[in-house]
Amino acid sequence: MAYETILVDIADGIATVTLNRPEVLNALNGQVFNELGDVALELGADPSVQAVIITGGDKVFAAGADIKQMANLSAVDAAIGGRPSHRAFSLIETIPKPVIASIAGFALGGGCELTLVCDVRIAADSAQFGLPEIKLGILPGAGGTQRLPRLIGAGKAKELIFSGDFINADEALRVGLVNKVVPADQLREETLKMAKRFAARGAVALRLAKSAIDEGLRMDLEAGIQYEHKCFSLLFATVDQKEGMRAFIEKRPPDFKGQ
Ligand code: CAA
């Protein structure tokens, strides 16, 4: 599919989606959200793709939803106009493969919320995170008030959302907003390294592990444990389970087929 606001590159089983509106710090307008939703569907269904990286390049991740597009919205427009962001973020969150946010520079508002729908976040030491919507007279409207407290706890999430203040990469690591911080000039390499490590595992086991975690978080503990047990049992029907355990016993690396 042809895209205008994002770049898509697929190499060695890793798809990299790069936001591409540098003139406005990758602000996310309706077209970006629509294209992100479409590419999530496309990459999710592409058997040659084993892991996905979402990035804004080496200067900025994304400075949020496009304020110029939002400034004159009516409440009805805002209600209807919010749908592309919800569609995009829900489709990214449910890509049945590991999705890594690779973040340099600003990840603000909707940009920060985009990182929250990825499975893992790697930040360059140049990264800055924030949900500054409160300074615009609104609140985070693309899942921030829901996903951020689930990730870092309600107290810290409230501090960030109530103040609109930015935090740097080290603070983001300290509060659990990112998994790892790397020097800016190593961001691409370190992200690829992590994506390849995930991609080397069995695709069905990855898919079910992601589902067990994400679906389980929506359930009470007992229901989650039962769901995990179903996923676990199902994997004993795969070629990869036989291969993984045989390889261990034969003291060699496994050759997973994703079946
Ligand atoms: N929307 C539209 N345009 C934006 C933008 C945004 N979110 N962020 C930056 N831009 C544009 C600027 O208007 C500017 O364009 P012009 O050159 O045409 O004036 C260009 O990008 C460069 O920006 P600055 O000159 O402001 O760059 P800076 O380095 O001085 O400041 C910044 C960088 C601190 C990120 C500042 O641009 C900023 O505060 N941006 C807005 C951040 C924000 O409030 N994000 C939340 C948006 S609301 C939201 O996301 C709602 C939601 O939950 C879905």
Short mmCIF file of C-alpha atoms and ligand atoms in Angstrom, two decimals:
data_model
loop_
_atom_site.label_atom_id
_atom_site.label_comp_id
_atom_site.label_asym_id
_atom_site.label_seq_id
_atom_site.Cartn_x
_atom_site.Cartn_y
_atom_site.Cartn_z
CA MET A 1 0.00 0.00 0.00
CA ALA A 2 1.21 3.56 -0.70
CA TYR A 3 1.52 5.89 2.29
CA GLU A 4 2.19 9.65 2.35
CA THR A 5 2.83 10.46 6.01
CA ILE A 6 4.76 7.37 7.07
CA LEU A 7 7.66 5.40 5.58
CA VAL A 8 7.59 1.62 5.73
CA ASP A 9 10.68 -0.53 5.33
CA ILE A 10 10.80 -4.30 5.68
CA ALA A 11 14.19 -6.05 5.95
CA ASP A 12 15.13 -9.44 7.44
CA GLY A 13 11.68 -9.95 8.94
CA ILE A 14 11.69 -6.58 10.76
CA ALA A 15 9.29 -3.86 9.63
CA THR A 16 10.17 -0.27 10.48
CA VAL A 17 7.42 2.34 10.34
CA THR A 18 8.79 5.90 10.42
CA LEU A 19 6.52 8.90 11.03
CA ASN A 20 7.37 11.37 8.28
CA ARG A 21 6.09 14.91 8.90
CA PRO A 22 9.37 16.49 10.05
CA GLU A 23 8.18 20.05 9.31
CA VAL A 24 5.68 19.78 12.19
CA LEU A 25 7.73 17.50 14.46
CA ASN A 26 5.73 14.48 13.24
CA ALA A 27 2.45 15.88 14.58
CA LEU A 28 -0.25 13.26 14.16
CA ASN A 29 -3.14 14.39 11.96
CA GLY A 30 -6.09 12.36 10.72
CA GLN A 31 -4.14 11.07 7.72
CA VAL A 32 -1.27 9.82 9.92
CA PHE A 33 -3.74 8.00 12.18
CA ASN A 34 -5.49 6.45 9.17
CA GLU A 35 -2.19 5.33 7.66
CA LEU A 36 -0.93 3.96 11.00
CA GLY A 37 -4.13 1.93 11.32
CA ASP A 38 -3.82 0.62 7.76
CA VAL A 39 -0.15 -0.28 8.14
CA ALA A 40 -0.86 -2.08 11.43
CA LEU A 41 -3.39 -4.29 9.63
CA GLU A 42 -0.98 -4.84 6.74
CA LEU A 43 2.05 -5.75 8.87
CA GLY A 44 -0.01 -7.85 11.27
CA ALA A 45 -1.15 -10.02 8.35
CA ASP A 46 2.23 -10.18 6.55
CA PRO A 47 3.84 -13.55 7.31
CA SER A 48 7.29 -12.21 6.35
CA VAL A 49 7.16 -9.69 9.24
CA GLN A 50 8.18 -11.04 12.65
CA ALA A 51 8.54 -7.80 14.61
CA VAL A 52 7.60 -4.15 14.08
CA ILE A 53 9.47 -0.98 15.04
CA ILE A 54 7.66 2.36 15.23
CA THR A 55 9.87 5.43 15.22
CA GLY A 56 9.96 9.09 14.31
CA GLY A 57 13.57 8.98 13.16
CA ASP A 58 16.63 10.30 14.96
CA LYS A 59 15.41 13.84 15.89
CA VAL A 60 11.84 13.64 17.15
CA PHE A 61 9.33 10.88 17.82
CA ALA A 62 6.11 12.94 17.64
CA ALA A 63 5.01 16.24 19.23
CA GLY A 64 1.43 15.05 19.65
CA ALA A 65 -1.83 15.30 17.79
CA ASP A 66 -1.90 18.09 15.21
CA ILE A 67 -3.02 21.13 17.23
CA LYS A 68 -3.70 23.20 14.12
CA GLN A 69 -6.12 20.53 12.90
CA MET A 70 -7.81 20.36 16.32
CA ALA A 71 -7.97 24.06 17.21
CA ASN A 72 -11.39 24.85 15.73
CA LEU A 73 -13.14 21.53 16.25
CA SER A 74 -16.63 21.52 17.71
CA ALA A 75 -17.44 18.97 20.42
CA VAL A 76 -19.22 16.86 17.79
CA ASP A 77 -16.18 17.08 15.45
CA ALA A 78 -13.93 16.09 18.37
CA ALA A 79 -16.11 13.08 19.17
CA ILE A 80 -16.12 11.90 15.55
CA GLY A 81 -12.57 13.10 14.82
CA GLY A 82 -11.20 11.02 17.71
CA ARG A 83 -12.09 7.81 15.97
CA PRO A 84 -9.06 7.57 13.64
CA SER A 85 -6.68 7.77 16.62
CA HIS A 86 -8.63 5.12 18.53
CA ARG A 87 -8.77 2.89 15.45
CA ALA A 88 -5.03 3.31 14.80
CA PHE A 89 -3.96 2.71 18.39
CA SER A 90 -6.23 -0.27 18.86
CA LEU A 91 -4.95 -1.84 15.61
CA ILE A 92 -1.30 -1.25 16.62
CA GLU A 93 -1.90 -2.65 20.10
CA THR A 94 -3.36 -5.84 18.63
CA ILE A 95 -0.65 -6.53 16.01
CA PRO A 96 0.00 -10.19 16.93
CA LYS A 97 3.78 -9.67 16.93
CA PRO A 98 6.24 -7.73 19.10
CA VAL A 99 5.99 -3.98 18.48
CA ILE A 100 8.83 -1.74 19.69
CA ALA A 101 8.68 2.05 19.98
CA SER A 102 12.08 3.55 19.20
CA ILE A 103 12.08 7.07 20.58
CA ALA A 104 14.41 10.02 20.02
CA GLY A 105 13.54 13.59 20.98
CA PHE A 106 10.00 14.65 21.90
CA ALA A 107 7.28 12.04 22.51
CA LEU A 108 4.45 14.31 23.61
CA GLY A 109 0.68 14.03 23.87
CA GLY A 110 -0.55 11.65 21.18
CA GLY A 111 3.12 10.85 20.45
CA CYS A 112 3.62 9.63 24.00
CA GLU A 113 0.29 7.79 23.78
CA LEU A 114 1.51 6.09 20.59
CA THR A 115 4.50 4.69 22.51
CA LEU A 116 2.05 3.28 25.09
CA VAL A 117 0.36 1.00 22.55
CA CYS A 118 3.72 -0.56 21.68
CA ASP A 119 4.89 -3.61 23.65
CA VAL A 120 8.33 -2.24 24.54
CA ARG A 121 9.85 1.26 24.50
CA ILE A 122 13.51 2.04 23.84
CA ALA A 123 14.54 5.67 24.31
CA ALA A 124 17.55 7.61 23.11
CA ASP A 125 19.13 9.75 25.82
CA SER A 126 17.71 12.72 23.86
CA ALA A 127 14.11 11.60 24.45
CA GLN A 128 11.61 13.75 26.33
CA PHE A 129 8.18 12.52 27.34
CA GLY A 130 5.09 14.42 28.37
CA LEU A 131 1.33 14.70 28.21
CA PRO A 132 1.00 18.50 27.85
CA GLU A 133 -2.69 18.47 26.83
CA ILE A 134 -3.70 20.12 30.13
CA LYS A 135 -1.81 23.24 28.98
CA LEU A 136 -4.09 23.34 25.92
CA GLY A 137 -7.22 23.11 28.04
CA ILE A 138 -7.89 19.47 27.20
CA LEU A 139 -6.80 16.05 28.50
CA PRO A 140 -4.96 13.19 26.81
CA GLY A 141 -7.51 11.82 24.37
CA ALA A 142 -5.81 8.85 22.74
CA GLY A 143 -5.70 6.48 25.70
CA GLY A 144 -3.20 8.37 27.87
CA THR A 145 -5.41 8.62 30.95
CA GLN A 146 -6.01 4.87 30.78
CA ARG A 147 -2.77 3.29 29.55
CA LEU A 148 -0.27 5.50 31.40
CA PRO A 149 -1.59 4.70 34.93
CA ARG A 150 -1.72 1.02 34.02
CA LEU A 151 1.95 1.19 33.03
CA ILE A 152 3.49 3.48 35.66
CA GLY A 153 0.83 3.71 38.39
CA ALA A 154 -1.87 6.31 39.00
CA GLY A 155 0.22 8.64 41.21
CA LYS A 156 3.01 9.28 38.73
CA ALA A 157 0.55 9.35 35.80
CA LYS A 158 -1.52 12.01 37.57
CA GLU A 159 1.58 14.11 38.24
CA LEU A 160 2.50 14.03 34.54
CA ILE A 161 -1.05 14.62 33.29
CA PHE A 162 -1.95 17.33 35.84
CA SER A 163 1.30 19.28 35.34
CA GLY A 164 1.85 18.75 31.61
CA ASP A 165 5.57 18.76 32.46
CA PHE A 166 8.12 16.86 30.38
CA ILE A 167 10.46 14.20 31.80
CA ASN A 168 13.75 13.13 30.29
CA ALA A 169 14.78 9.61 29.28
CA ASP A 170 16.44 8.76 32.61
CA GLU A 171 13.35 9.78 34.56
CA ALA A 172 11.18 7.84 32.09
CA LEU A 173 13.33 4.77 32.79
CA ARG A 174 13.14 5.34 36.54
CA VAL A 175 9.33 5.46 36.54
CA GLY A 176 8.98 2.48 34.19
CA LEU A 177 7.74 4.40 31.16
CA VAL A 178 10.57 3.02 29.01
CA ASN A 179 12.39 -0.31 29.08
CA LYS A 180 15.82 0.96 28.15
CA VAL A 181 17.80 4.15 27.47
CA VAL A 182 20.66 4.15 24.95
CA PRO A 183 22.99 6.81 23.53
CA ALA A 184 21.19 8.64 20.70
CA ASP A 185 23.66 7.47 18.06
CA GLN A 186 22.99 3.82 18.99
CA LEU A 187 19.19 3.97 19.04
CA ARG A 188 18.61 2.37 15.63
CA GLU A 189 21.17 -0.39 16.21
CA GLU A 190 19.92 -1.20 19.74
CA THR A 191 16.29 -1.25 18.59
CA LEU A 192 17.12 -3.60 15.71
CA LYS A 193 19.08 -5.82 18.07
CA MET A 194 16.06 -6.17 20.34
CA ALA A 195 13.68 -6.72 17.40
CA LYS A 196 15.92 -9.48 16.03
CA ARG A 197 16.13 -11.13 19.46
CA PHE A 198 12.31 -11.28 19.57
CA ALA A 199 12.04 -12.35 15.92
CA ALA A 200 14.32 -15.34 16.55
CA ARG A 201 11.71 -16.86 18.89
CA GLY A 202 8.75 -18.94 17.69
CA ALA A 203 6.09 -16.71 16.13
CA VAL A 204 3.13 -18.68 17.53
CA ALA A 205 4.54 -18.67 21.06
CA LEU A 206 5.21 -14.92 20.78
CA ARG A 207 1.69 -14.30 19.54
CA LEU A 208 0.11 -16.28 22.37
CA ALA A 209 2.43 -14.81 25.01
CA LYS A 210 1.40 -11.30 23.90
CA SER A 211 -2.25 -12.29 23.93
CA ALA A 212 -1.97 -13.93 27.37
CA ILE A 213 -0.44 -10.75 28.83
CA ASP A 214 -2.73 -8.22 27.12
CA GLU A 215 -5.98 -10.17 27.47
CA GLY A 216 -5.00 -11.24 31.00
CA LEU A 217 -4.60 -7.60 32.06
CA ARG A 218 -8.30 -7.09 31.25
CA MET A 219 -9.35 -10.04 33.46
CA ASP A 220 -9.25 -10.84 37.15
CA LEU A 221 -6.27 -12.98 38.20
CA GLU A 222 -8.09 -16.33 38.22
CA ALA A 223 -9.58 -15.78 34.74
CA GLY A 224 -6.18 -14.62 33.54
CA ILE A 225 -4.49 -17.76 34.88
CA GLN A 226 -7.09 -19.90 33.10
CA TYR A 227 -6.56 -17.98 29.85
CA GLU A 228 -2.80 -18.42 30.21
CA HIS A 229 -3.35 -22.15 30.69
CA LYS A 230 -5.33 -22.37 27.42
CA CYS A 231 -2.58 -20.52 25.54
CA PHE A 232 0.11 -22.68 27.17
CA SER A 233 -1.69 -25.95 26.33
CA LEU A 234 -2.32 -24.88 22.73
CA LEU A 235 1.40 -24.43 22.14
CA PHE A 236 1.90 -28.18 22.66
CA ALA A 237 0.15 -28.59 19.29
CA THR A 238 2.91 -26.64 17.49
CA VAL A 239 5.94 -27.78 15.53
CA ASP A 240 7.95 -25.11 17.37
CA GLN A 241 7.26 -26.64 20.80
CA LYS A 242 8.58 -30.01 19.57
CA GLU A 243 11.59 -28.32 17.97
CA GLY A 244 12.32 -26.05 20.96
CA MET A 245 12.39 -28.89 23.47
CA ARG A 246 14.21 -31.30 21.13
CA ALA A 247 16.86 -28.63 20.48
CA PHE A 248 17.34 -28.13 24.22
CA ILE A 249 17.81 -31.87 24.80
CA GLU A 250 20.17 -32.14 21.80
CA LYS A 251 22.12 -29.09 23.06
CA ARG A 252 21.70 -27.02 19.86
CA PRO A 253 19.91 -23.77 19.00
CA PRO A 254 16.26 -24.23 17.96
CA ASP A 255 15.19 -23.68 14.36
CA PHE A 256 11.68 -22.29 14.79
CA LYS A 257 9.27 -22.36 11.85
CA GLY A 258 6.44 -20.27 13.26
CA GLN A 259 4.12 -23.29 13.10
N1 CAA B 1 0.66 20.14 16.18
C1 CAA B 1 0.87 20.90 15.10
N2 CAA B 1 2.04 21.50 14.82
C2 CAA B 1 3.05 21.29 15.70
C3 CAA B 1 2.91 20.51 16.85
C4 CAA B 1 1.64 19.89 17.08
N3 CAA B 1 1.41 19.09 18.12
N4 CAA B 1 4.08 20.50 17.54
C5 CAA B 1 4.93 21.25 16.82
N5 CAA B 1 4.31 21.75 15.71
C6 CAA B 1 4.88 22.61 14.68
C7 CAA B 1 5.03 24.04 15.17
O1 CAA B 1 3.80 24.74 15.03
C8 CAA B 1 6.10 24.54 14.26
O2 CAA B 1 5.53 24.82 12.99
P1 CAA B 1 5.88 26.26 12.27
O3 CAA B 1 7.35 26.13 11.95
O4 CAA B 1 5.00 26.26 11.08
O5 CAA B 1 5.59 27.31 13.28
C9 CAA B 1 7.00 23.32 14.05
O6 CAA B 1 6.20 22.18 14.39
C10 CAA B 1 8.22 23.32 14.96
O7 CAA B 1 7.76 23.48 16.29
P2 CAA B 1 8.34 24.61 17.31
O8 CAA B 1 8.79 25.79 16.54
O9 CAA B 1 7.32 24.82 18.37
O10 CAA B 1 9.60 23.80 17.87
P3 CAA B 1 10.31 24.01 19.30
O11 CAA B 1 11.56 23.19 19.22
O12 CAA B 1 10.42 25.45 19.65
O13 CAA B 1 9.31 23.37 20.37
C11 CAA B 1 7.85 21.63 21.21
C12 CAA B 1 9.07 21.98 20.33
C13 CAA B 1 8.16 21.91 22.68
C14 CAA B 1 7.56 20.17 21.00
C15 CAA B 1 6.64 22.51 20.79
O14 CAA B 1 6.51 22.41 19.35
C16 CAA B 1 5.34 22.07 21.38
O15 CAA B 1 5.07 22.38 22.53
N6 CAA B 1 4.49 21.37 20.59
C17 CAA B 1 3.16 20.96 21.03
C18 CAA B 1 3.23 19.81 22.03
C19 CAA B 1 1.85 19.46 22.52
O16 CAA B 1 1.16 20.25 23.15
N7 CAA B 1 1.38 18.22 22.20
C20 CAA B 1 0.08 17.72 22.58
C21 CAA B 1 -0.86 17.88 21.41
S1 CAA B 1 -2.54 17.56 21.83
C22 CAA B 1 -2.70 15.87 21.77
O17 CAA B 1 -1.75 15.14 21.47
C23 CAA B 1 -4.09 15.36 22.05
C24 CAA B 1 -4.19 13.88 22.19
O18 CAA B 1 -4.10 13.32 23.27
C25 CAA B 1 -4.47 13.00 21.03
#
